[in-house]
Each structure stands twice: as structure tokens, then as C-alpha cells.
Coordinates of C-alpha atoms in Angstrom, one line a residue:
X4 CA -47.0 123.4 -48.1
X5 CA -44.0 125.8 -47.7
X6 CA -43.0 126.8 -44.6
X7 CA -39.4 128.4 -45.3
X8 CA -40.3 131.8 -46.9
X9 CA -38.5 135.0 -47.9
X10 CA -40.1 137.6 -49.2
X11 CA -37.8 140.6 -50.0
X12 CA -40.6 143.9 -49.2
X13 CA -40.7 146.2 -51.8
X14 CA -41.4 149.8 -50.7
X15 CA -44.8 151.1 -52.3
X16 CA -45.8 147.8 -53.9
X17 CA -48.8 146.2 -52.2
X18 CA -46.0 144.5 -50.2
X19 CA -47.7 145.1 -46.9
X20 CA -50.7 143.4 -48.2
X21 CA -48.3 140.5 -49.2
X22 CA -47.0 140.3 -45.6
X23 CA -50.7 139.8 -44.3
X24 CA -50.9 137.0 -45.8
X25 CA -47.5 135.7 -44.5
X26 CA -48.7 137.1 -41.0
X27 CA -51.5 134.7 -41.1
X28 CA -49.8 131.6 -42.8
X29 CA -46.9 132.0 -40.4
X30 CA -49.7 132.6 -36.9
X31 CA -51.9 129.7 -38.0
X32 CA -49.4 127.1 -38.6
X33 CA -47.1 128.3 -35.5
X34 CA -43.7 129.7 -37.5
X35 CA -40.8 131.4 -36.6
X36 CA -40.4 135.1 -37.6
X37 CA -37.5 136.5 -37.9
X38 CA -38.4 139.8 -36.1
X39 CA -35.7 142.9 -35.9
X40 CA -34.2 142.9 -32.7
X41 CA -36.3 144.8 -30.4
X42 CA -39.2 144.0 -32.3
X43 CA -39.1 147.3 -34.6
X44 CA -40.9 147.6 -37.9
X45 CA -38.1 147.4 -40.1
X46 CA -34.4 145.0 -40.4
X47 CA -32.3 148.4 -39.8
X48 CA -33.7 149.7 -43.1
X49 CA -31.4 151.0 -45.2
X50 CA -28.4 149.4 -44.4
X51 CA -27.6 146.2 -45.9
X52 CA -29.2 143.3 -44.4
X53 CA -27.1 141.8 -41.5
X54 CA -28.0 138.3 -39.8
X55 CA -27.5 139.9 -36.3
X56 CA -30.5 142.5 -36.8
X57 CA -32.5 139.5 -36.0
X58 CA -33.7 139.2 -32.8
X59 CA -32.5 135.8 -30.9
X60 CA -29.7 134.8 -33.8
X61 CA -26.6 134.0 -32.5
X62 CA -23.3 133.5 -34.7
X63 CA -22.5 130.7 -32.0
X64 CA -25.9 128.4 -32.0
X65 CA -27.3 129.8 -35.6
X66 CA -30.8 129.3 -35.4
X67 CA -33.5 129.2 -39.0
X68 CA -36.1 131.3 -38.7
X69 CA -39.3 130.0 -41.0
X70 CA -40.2 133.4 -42.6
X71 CA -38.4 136.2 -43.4
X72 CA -40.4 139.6 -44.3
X73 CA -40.1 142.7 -42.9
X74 CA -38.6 145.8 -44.8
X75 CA -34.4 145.6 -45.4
X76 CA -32.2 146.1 -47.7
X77 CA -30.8 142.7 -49.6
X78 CA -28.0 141.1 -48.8
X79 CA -28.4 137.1 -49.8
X80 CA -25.1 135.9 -47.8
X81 CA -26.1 137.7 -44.7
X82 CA -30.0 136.3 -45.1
X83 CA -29.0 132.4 -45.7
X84 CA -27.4 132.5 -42.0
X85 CA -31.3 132.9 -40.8
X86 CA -33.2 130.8 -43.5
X87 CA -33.1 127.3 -44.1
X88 CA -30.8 126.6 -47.3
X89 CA -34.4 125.3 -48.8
X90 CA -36.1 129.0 -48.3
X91 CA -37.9 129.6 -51.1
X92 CA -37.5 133.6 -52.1
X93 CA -40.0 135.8 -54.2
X94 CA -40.5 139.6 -53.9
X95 CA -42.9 142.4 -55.7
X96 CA -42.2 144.7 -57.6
X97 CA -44.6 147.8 -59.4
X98 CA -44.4 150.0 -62.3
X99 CA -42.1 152.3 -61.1
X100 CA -44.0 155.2 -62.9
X101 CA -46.9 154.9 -60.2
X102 CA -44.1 153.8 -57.8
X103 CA -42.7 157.2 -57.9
X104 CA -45.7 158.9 -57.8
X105 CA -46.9 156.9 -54.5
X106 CA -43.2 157.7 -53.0
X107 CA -43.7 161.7 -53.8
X108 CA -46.8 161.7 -51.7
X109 CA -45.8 158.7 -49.2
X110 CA -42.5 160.3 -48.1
X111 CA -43.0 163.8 -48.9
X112 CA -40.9 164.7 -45.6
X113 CA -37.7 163.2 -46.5
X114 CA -34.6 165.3 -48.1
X115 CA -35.3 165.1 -51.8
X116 CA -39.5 165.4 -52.0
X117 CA -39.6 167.9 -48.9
X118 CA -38.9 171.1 -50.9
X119 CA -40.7 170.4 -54.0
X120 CA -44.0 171.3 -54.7
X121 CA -45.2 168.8 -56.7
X122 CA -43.4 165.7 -58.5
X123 CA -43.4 167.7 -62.0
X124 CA -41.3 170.6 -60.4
X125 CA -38.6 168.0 -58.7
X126 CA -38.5 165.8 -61.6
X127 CA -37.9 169.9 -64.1
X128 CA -34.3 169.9 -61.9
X129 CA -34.3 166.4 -59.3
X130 CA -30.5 167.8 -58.9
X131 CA -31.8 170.7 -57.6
X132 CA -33.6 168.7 -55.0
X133 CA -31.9 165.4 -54.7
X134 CA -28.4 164.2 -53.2
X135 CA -27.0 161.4 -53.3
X136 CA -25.1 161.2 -50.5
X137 CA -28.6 162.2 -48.2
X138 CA -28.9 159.0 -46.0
X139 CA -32.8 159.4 -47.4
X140 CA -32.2 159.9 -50.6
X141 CA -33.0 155.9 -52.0
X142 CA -36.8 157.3 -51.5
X143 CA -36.6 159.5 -54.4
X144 CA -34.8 157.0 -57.2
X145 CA -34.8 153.5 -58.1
X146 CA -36.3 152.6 -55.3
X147 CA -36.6 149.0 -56.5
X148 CA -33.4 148.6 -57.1
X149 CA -31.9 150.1 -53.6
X150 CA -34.3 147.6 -52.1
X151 CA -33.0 144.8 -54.1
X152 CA -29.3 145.5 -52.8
X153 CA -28.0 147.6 -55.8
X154 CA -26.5 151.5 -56.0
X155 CA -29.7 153.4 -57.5
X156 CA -27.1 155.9 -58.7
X157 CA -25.2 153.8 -60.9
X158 CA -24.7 154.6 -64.6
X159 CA -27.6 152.5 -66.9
X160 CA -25.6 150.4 -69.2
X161 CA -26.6 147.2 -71.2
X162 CA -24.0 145.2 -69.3
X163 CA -24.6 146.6 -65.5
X164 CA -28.4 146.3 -66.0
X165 CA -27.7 142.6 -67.9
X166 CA -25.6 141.6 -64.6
X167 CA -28.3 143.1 -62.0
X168 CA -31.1 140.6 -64.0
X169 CA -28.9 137.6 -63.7
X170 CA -28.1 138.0 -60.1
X171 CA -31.7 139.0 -59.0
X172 CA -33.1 135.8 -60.9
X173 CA -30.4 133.8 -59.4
X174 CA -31.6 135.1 -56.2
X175 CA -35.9 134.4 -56.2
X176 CA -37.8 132.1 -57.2
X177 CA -40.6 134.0 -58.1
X178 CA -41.2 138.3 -59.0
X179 CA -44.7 139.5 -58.6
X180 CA -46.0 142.0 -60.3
X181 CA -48.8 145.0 -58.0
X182 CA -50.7 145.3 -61.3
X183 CA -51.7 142.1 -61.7
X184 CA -51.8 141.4 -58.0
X185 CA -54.8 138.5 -58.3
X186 CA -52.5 137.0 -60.9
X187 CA -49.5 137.2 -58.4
X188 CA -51.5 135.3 -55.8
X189 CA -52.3 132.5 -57.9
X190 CA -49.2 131.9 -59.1
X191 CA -47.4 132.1 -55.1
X192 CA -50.3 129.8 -54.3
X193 CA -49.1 127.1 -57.1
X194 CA -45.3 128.0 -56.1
X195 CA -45.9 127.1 -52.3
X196 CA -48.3 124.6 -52.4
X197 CA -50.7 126.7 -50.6
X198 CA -54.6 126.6 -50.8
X199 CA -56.9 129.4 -51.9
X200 CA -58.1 130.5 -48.1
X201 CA -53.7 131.1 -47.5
X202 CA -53.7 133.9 -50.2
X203 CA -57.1 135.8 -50.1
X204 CA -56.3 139.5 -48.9
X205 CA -58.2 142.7 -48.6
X206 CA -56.0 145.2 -49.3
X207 CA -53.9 147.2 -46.8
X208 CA -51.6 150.3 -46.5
X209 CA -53.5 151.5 -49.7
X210 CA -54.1 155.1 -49.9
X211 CA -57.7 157.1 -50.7
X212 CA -58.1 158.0 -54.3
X213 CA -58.3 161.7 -53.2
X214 CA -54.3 162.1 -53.1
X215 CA -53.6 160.1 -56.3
X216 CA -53.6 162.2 -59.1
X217 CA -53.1 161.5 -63.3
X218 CA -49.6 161.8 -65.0
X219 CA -49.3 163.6 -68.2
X220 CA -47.5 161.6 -70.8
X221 CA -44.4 163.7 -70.5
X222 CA -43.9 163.3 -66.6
X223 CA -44.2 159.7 -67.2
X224 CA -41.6 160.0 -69.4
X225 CA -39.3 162.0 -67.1
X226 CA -40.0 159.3 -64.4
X227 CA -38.9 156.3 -66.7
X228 CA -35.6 158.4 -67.3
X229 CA -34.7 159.1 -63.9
X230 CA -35.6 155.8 -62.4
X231 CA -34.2 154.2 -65.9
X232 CA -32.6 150.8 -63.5
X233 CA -36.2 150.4 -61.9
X234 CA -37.9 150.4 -65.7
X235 CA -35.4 148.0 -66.9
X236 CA -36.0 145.7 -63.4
X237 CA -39.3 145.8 -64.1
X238 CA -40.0 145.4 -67.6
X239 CA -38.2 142.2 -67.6
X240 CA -39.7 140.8 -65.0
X241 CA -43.1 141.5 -66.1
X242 CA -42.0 139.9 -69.4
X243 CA -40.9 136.6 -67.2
X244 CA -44.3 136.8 -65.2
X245 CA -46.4 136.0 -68.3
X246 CA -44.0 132.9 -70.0
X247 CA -44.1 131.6 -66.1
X248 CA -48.1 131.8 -66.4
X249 CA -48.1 130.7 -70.2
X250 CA -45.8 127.9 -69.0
X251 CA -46.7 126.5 -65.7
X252 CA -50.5 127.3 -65.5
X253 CA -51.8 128.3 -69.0
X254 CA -54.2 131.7 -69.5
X255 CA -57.9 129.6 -69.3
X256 CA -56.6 128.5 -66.2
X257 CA -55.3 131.3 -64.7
X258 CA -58.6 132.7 -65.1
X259 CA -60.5 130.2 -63.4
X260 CA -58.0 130.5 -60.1
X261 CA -58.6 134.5 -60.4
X262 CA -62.3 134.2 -60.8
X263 CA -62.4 131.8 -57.5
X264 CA -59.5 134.3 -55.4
X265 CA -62.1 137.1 -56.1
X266 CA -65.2 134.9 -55.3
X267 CA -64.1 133.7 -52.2
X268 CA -63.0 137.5 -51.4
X269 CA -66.0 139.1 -52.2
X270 CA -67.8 136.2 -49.9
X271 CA -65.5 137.4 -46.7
X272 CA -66.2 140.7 -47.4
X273 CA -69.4 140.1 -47.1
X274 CA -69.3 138.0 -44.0
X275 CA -66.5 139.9 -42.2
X276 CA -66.7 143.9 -42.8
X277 CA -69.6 146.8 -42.7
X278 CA -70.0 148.0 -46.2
X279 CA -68.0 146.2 -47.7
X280 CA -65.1 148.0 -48.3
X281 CA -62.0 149.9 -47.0
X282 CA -63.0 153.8 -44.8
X283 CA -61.3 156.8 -44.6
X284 CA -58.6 157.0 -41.4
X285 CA -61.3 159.0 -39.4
X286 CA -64.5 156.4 -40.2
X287 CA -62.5 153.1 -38.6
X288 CA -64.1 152.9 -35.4
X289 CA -62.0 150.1 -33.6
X290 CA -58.6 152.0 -33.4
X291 CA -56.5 148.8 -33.2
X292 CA -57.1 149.0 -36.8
X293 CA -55.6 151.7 -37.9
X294 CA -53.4 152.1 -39.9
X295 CA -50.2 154.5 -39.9
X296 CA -50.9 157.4 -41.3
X297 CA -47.6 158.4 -43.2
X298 CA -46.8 162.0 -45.5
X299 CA -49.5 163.2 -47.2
X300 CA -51.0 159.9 -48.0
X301 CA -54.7 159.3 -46.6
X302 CA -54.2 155.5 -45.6
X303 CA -57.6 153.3 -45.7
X304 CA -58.7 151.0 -43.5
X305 CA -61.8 149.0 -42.1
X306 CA -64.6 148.0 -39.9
X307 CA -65.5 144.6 -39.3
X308 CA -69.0 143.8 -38.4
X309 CA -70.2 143.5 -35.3
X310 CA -72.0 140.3 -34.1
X311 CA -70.1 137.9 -36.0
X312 CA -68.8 134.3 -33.7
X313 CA -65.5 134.4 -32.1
X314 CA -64.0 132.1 -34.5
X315 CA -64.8 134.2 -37.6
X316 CA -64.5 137.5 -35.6
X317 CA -60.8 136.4 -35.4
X318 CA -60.4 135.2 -39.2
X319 CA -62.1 138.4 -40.2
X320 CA -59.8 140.2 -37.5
X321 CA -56.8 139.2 -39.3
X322 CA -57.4 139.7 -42.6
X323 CA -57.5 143.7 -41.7
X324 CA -55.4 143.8 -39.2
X325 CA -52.6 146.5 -40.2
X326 CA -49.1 145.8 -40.3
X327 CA -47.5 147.4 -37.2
X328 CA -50.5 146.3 -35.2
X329 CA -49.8 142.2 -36.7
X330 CA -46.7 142.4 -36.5
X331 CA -46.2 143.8 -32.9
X332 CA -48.9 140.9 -32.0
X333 CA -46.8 138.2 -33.4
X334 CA -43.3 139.5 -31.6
X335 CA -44.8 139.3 -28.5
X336 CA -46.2 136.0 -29.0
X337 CA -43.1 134.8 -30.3
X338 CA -41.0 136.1 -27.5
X339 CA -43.6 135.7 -24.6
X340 CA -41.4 134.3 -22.2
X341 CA -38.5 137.2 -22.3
X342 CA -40.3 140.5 -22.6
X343 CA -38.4 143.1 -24.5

């Protein structure tokens, strides 16, 4: 199996669920994170990645760190001073029409979202709303391709967007796609030699169905056209996705693995929560598992059942654990011996 990881975290793209199952891999095989100094949420999100936002790397004894995943902004130079030159890189990335729509209700307080009602009124006039040169203003367009270390502002030509595909496939190994998330798993699974028990996931930071709402064809539209760079990202690398699955694991197969991720998750389900499924913020009774609740968003969580052995109270425990709560865990683990 792989140990060297880097997973570039996508804002609003199932990306949190992705770093669960890092969090586990990473906790049951006793790797090296490389937390942000202090042991905060995020590598100093949105400024380019730096090396020395990692906590314990020095320019003078450079030491690897195994896995690599919390939100920042890419910057490949900077992140091969902390990764082993073997790393294997992969990120996520999501139809950047439901993207948007996620980010309008997610991070409804920044600059551009704050003042508009509702995404059809900033999306009429986003100049009206939207600036640039607002140090929060990444939220509001081409997300993806702030993220993936590019100016979300710059003009959308053939060459520009051509160049930005060659360096991003020069850069991972593998692009997953949110929709087809089962799909995704199967094929990290195959790219790091994992087995089936490494990938399963209940899904986390995913928000109720009561603020989601339906987009009329000519919003979607509009949101194609103003996060034109993010549509071009991601329509070629869901085009990729498939030939890798056509090439390297064939469609009857593929099925097969999906059928037995799904089996196997809808057996821990059964073993490890109450009902079966993710609760509204207010129902989770045991409030280290909560999650953060963020803008407008109602963020689910879950209840594990009660009664269950310690060894499967702590697999269940981890497979819901949220984010903040993991990762704060692991940081203290990793640097028990110096508090912060």
C-alpha cells in the first residue's frame, strides 16, 4: 500500500469525506501529517502553499511528512519540500454548476454572496456584487481553479485553458470526480494499492436537502459562463475519469467493486449507527460529533449505537467523526510530547 499521499482539497467537493478516509489510513498505520503550524484547520488558506506553514518543517533538517491534506492553495514546488519525491497526488473535483450553488449557501457571509438574495440575483449583475481584488472573493468564482493554484479571473482562451490542463495532469496522478464518488473510491483504491475496508466512508460535511434547491436551465447556464475555467477543468477531467476506468479496470468490473464498496457500507451502517443514516445538527446526541455548522447550510451528522464493543465502538467512531474534531485528535497525538 501507499503511504506517501497528497490530496489537494477541493472546497465543496465531498473532499472532507475524502480526508476521513486519509484520517483513518494515516491513524491506523501510524503516519505523519503534515498539520498547519499551530494545528489550525487549514495551510494558511488562500495564500499559496508555503512549506513553512507546516508545523515541525525546517529548511535546515527538511523532514517528509506521509500525508498531505488539509485545505491550501497549490503550489507543487513549495509542497515537494514536505512530501517524499515518490508522493502520489490526486484531488476532487465537482460540477461546478452544483459547486456554485453549494458555495452560495456555504459561504453566504463572505463579500460577494453576502448582499445578494439569492444566486439568480448575483449571478443577473455578479459585478454588482463581486470584486476581485476582495481577499474572499475566490468563494464566488472558479473556485476549482483558485484551489488548484490558478488566477480565477483570467481571460478563458483555448491556449490559457490548454496550458492549465497540461500542468494540472502533470501535477496528479489521479482527478476524482463528487458524482460518481463510489466510482472515485474504487479507482484510489486500485491506484494505492489499498483494500476495500481503507475506502468505505459515510458521508460527511454534507448538508440537509432542505437548503438545496433546483436550478432553472438558464441559471445553469449563467453559472457555466461565469465559472467558464472551472467547466473546462472539469469537463476534461470527467472525460479522462472514464478512458482511466475503460482502460485500467474495465465497466463489468467496476461494477462489481461498486456493488461490494456499497455492500460492505450498508453492513457498517448497520452495525455502527442508530437508524441508519446521517440527523439533522440538533438530533446528534454525542456533541463530539458535530459537525461545523457553516452559512446557511444545515450540516448532517450521526449517532452511533450504543452497546457496541470497544473495538467496533472505535472503527464505527471514526468513520463519523467530523473533520475539525479528527483532525484536532490526530495533531495532538502527533505532537504529544510538545503541546502547542
Amino acid at each position: 500500500p501507499k503511504t506517501d499521499i497528497v490530496f489537494l482539497k477541493v472546497h465543496k467537493s465531498a473532499s472532507s469525506t475524502v480526508m476521513n478516509i486519509l484520517f483513518r489510513f494515516g491513524e491506523t498505520h501510524n503516519l505523519t501529517f503534515a498539520f498547519p503550524t499551530g494545528g489550525g484547520n487549514q495551510l494558511f488558506y488562500p495564500h499559496h502553499f508555503l512549506a513553512r506553514f507546516v508545523q515541525g518543517f525546517s529548511p535546515r533538517s527538511p523532514r517528509r511528512f506521509n500525508i498531505l491534506c488539509h485545505h491550501m492553495r497549490f503550489l507543487q514546488p513549495e509542497v515537494q519540500k514536505v512530501v517524499s519525491s515518490s508522493a502520489v497526488y490526486f484531488s476532487i473535483l465537482r460540477n461546478p454548476v452544483q459547486l456554485m450553488e453549494s458555495s452560495f449557501v456555504y459561504y453566504k457571509g463572505t463579500s460577494a454572496f453576502s448582499h445578494a438574495h439569492s444566486l439568480e440575483e448575483f449571478l443577473s449583475q455578479p459585478y454588482h456584487y463581486y470584486n476581485p481584488a476582495n481577499s474572499d472573493s475566490h468563494y464566488a468564482r472558479n473556485l476549482m481553479t483558485f484551489d488548484f493554484g490558478f488566477n480565477p479571473d483570467g481571460e478563458v482562451s483555448a491556449e490559457r485553458v490548454e496550458l492549465m490542463l497540461k500542468a494540472i495532469e502533470a501535477s496528479f496522478d489521479l482527478l476524482l470526480i463528487t458524482e460518481y464518488f463510489d466510482e472515485s473510491m474504487v479507482l484510489l483504491k486500485e491506484m494505492l494499492c489499498w483494500d476495500l475496508d481503507s475506502v468505505v466512508f459515510f458521508p460527511l460535511n454534507s448538508r440537509d436537502s432542505s437548503t438545496k434547491s433546483l436550478l432553472p436551465d438558464t441559471i445553469v447556464e449563467k453559472i457555466k459562463d461565469w465559472n467558464r475555467l472551472d467547466w473546462e477543468i472539469y469537463t476534461h477531467f470527467n472525460r479522462t475519469f472514464w478512458e482511466r476506468i475503460d482502460k485500467d479496470i474495465g465497466r463489468e468490473r467496476m461494477q462489481r467493486e461498486v456493488k461490494a464498496l456499497r455492500e460492505r457500507q450498508a453492513e457498517l451502517a448497520r452495525i455502527c449507527l442508530q437508524g441508519m443514516g446521517s440527523v439533522a445538527p440538533k438530533d446528534i446526541k454525542d456533541s463530539s460529533l458535530r459537525p461545523l455548522q457553516h452559512g446557511s447550510a444545515k450540516i448532517l451528522g450521526y449517532n452511533l449505537k450504543q452497546g457496541l464493543d470497544k473495538e467496533m465502538e472505535h472503527m464505527c467512531r471514526r468513520l463519523v467523526t467530523p473533520e475539525l474534531q479528527y483532525s484536532r485528535a490526530l495533531y495532538e497525538k502527533q505532537f504529544a510530547q510538545k503541546p502547542p
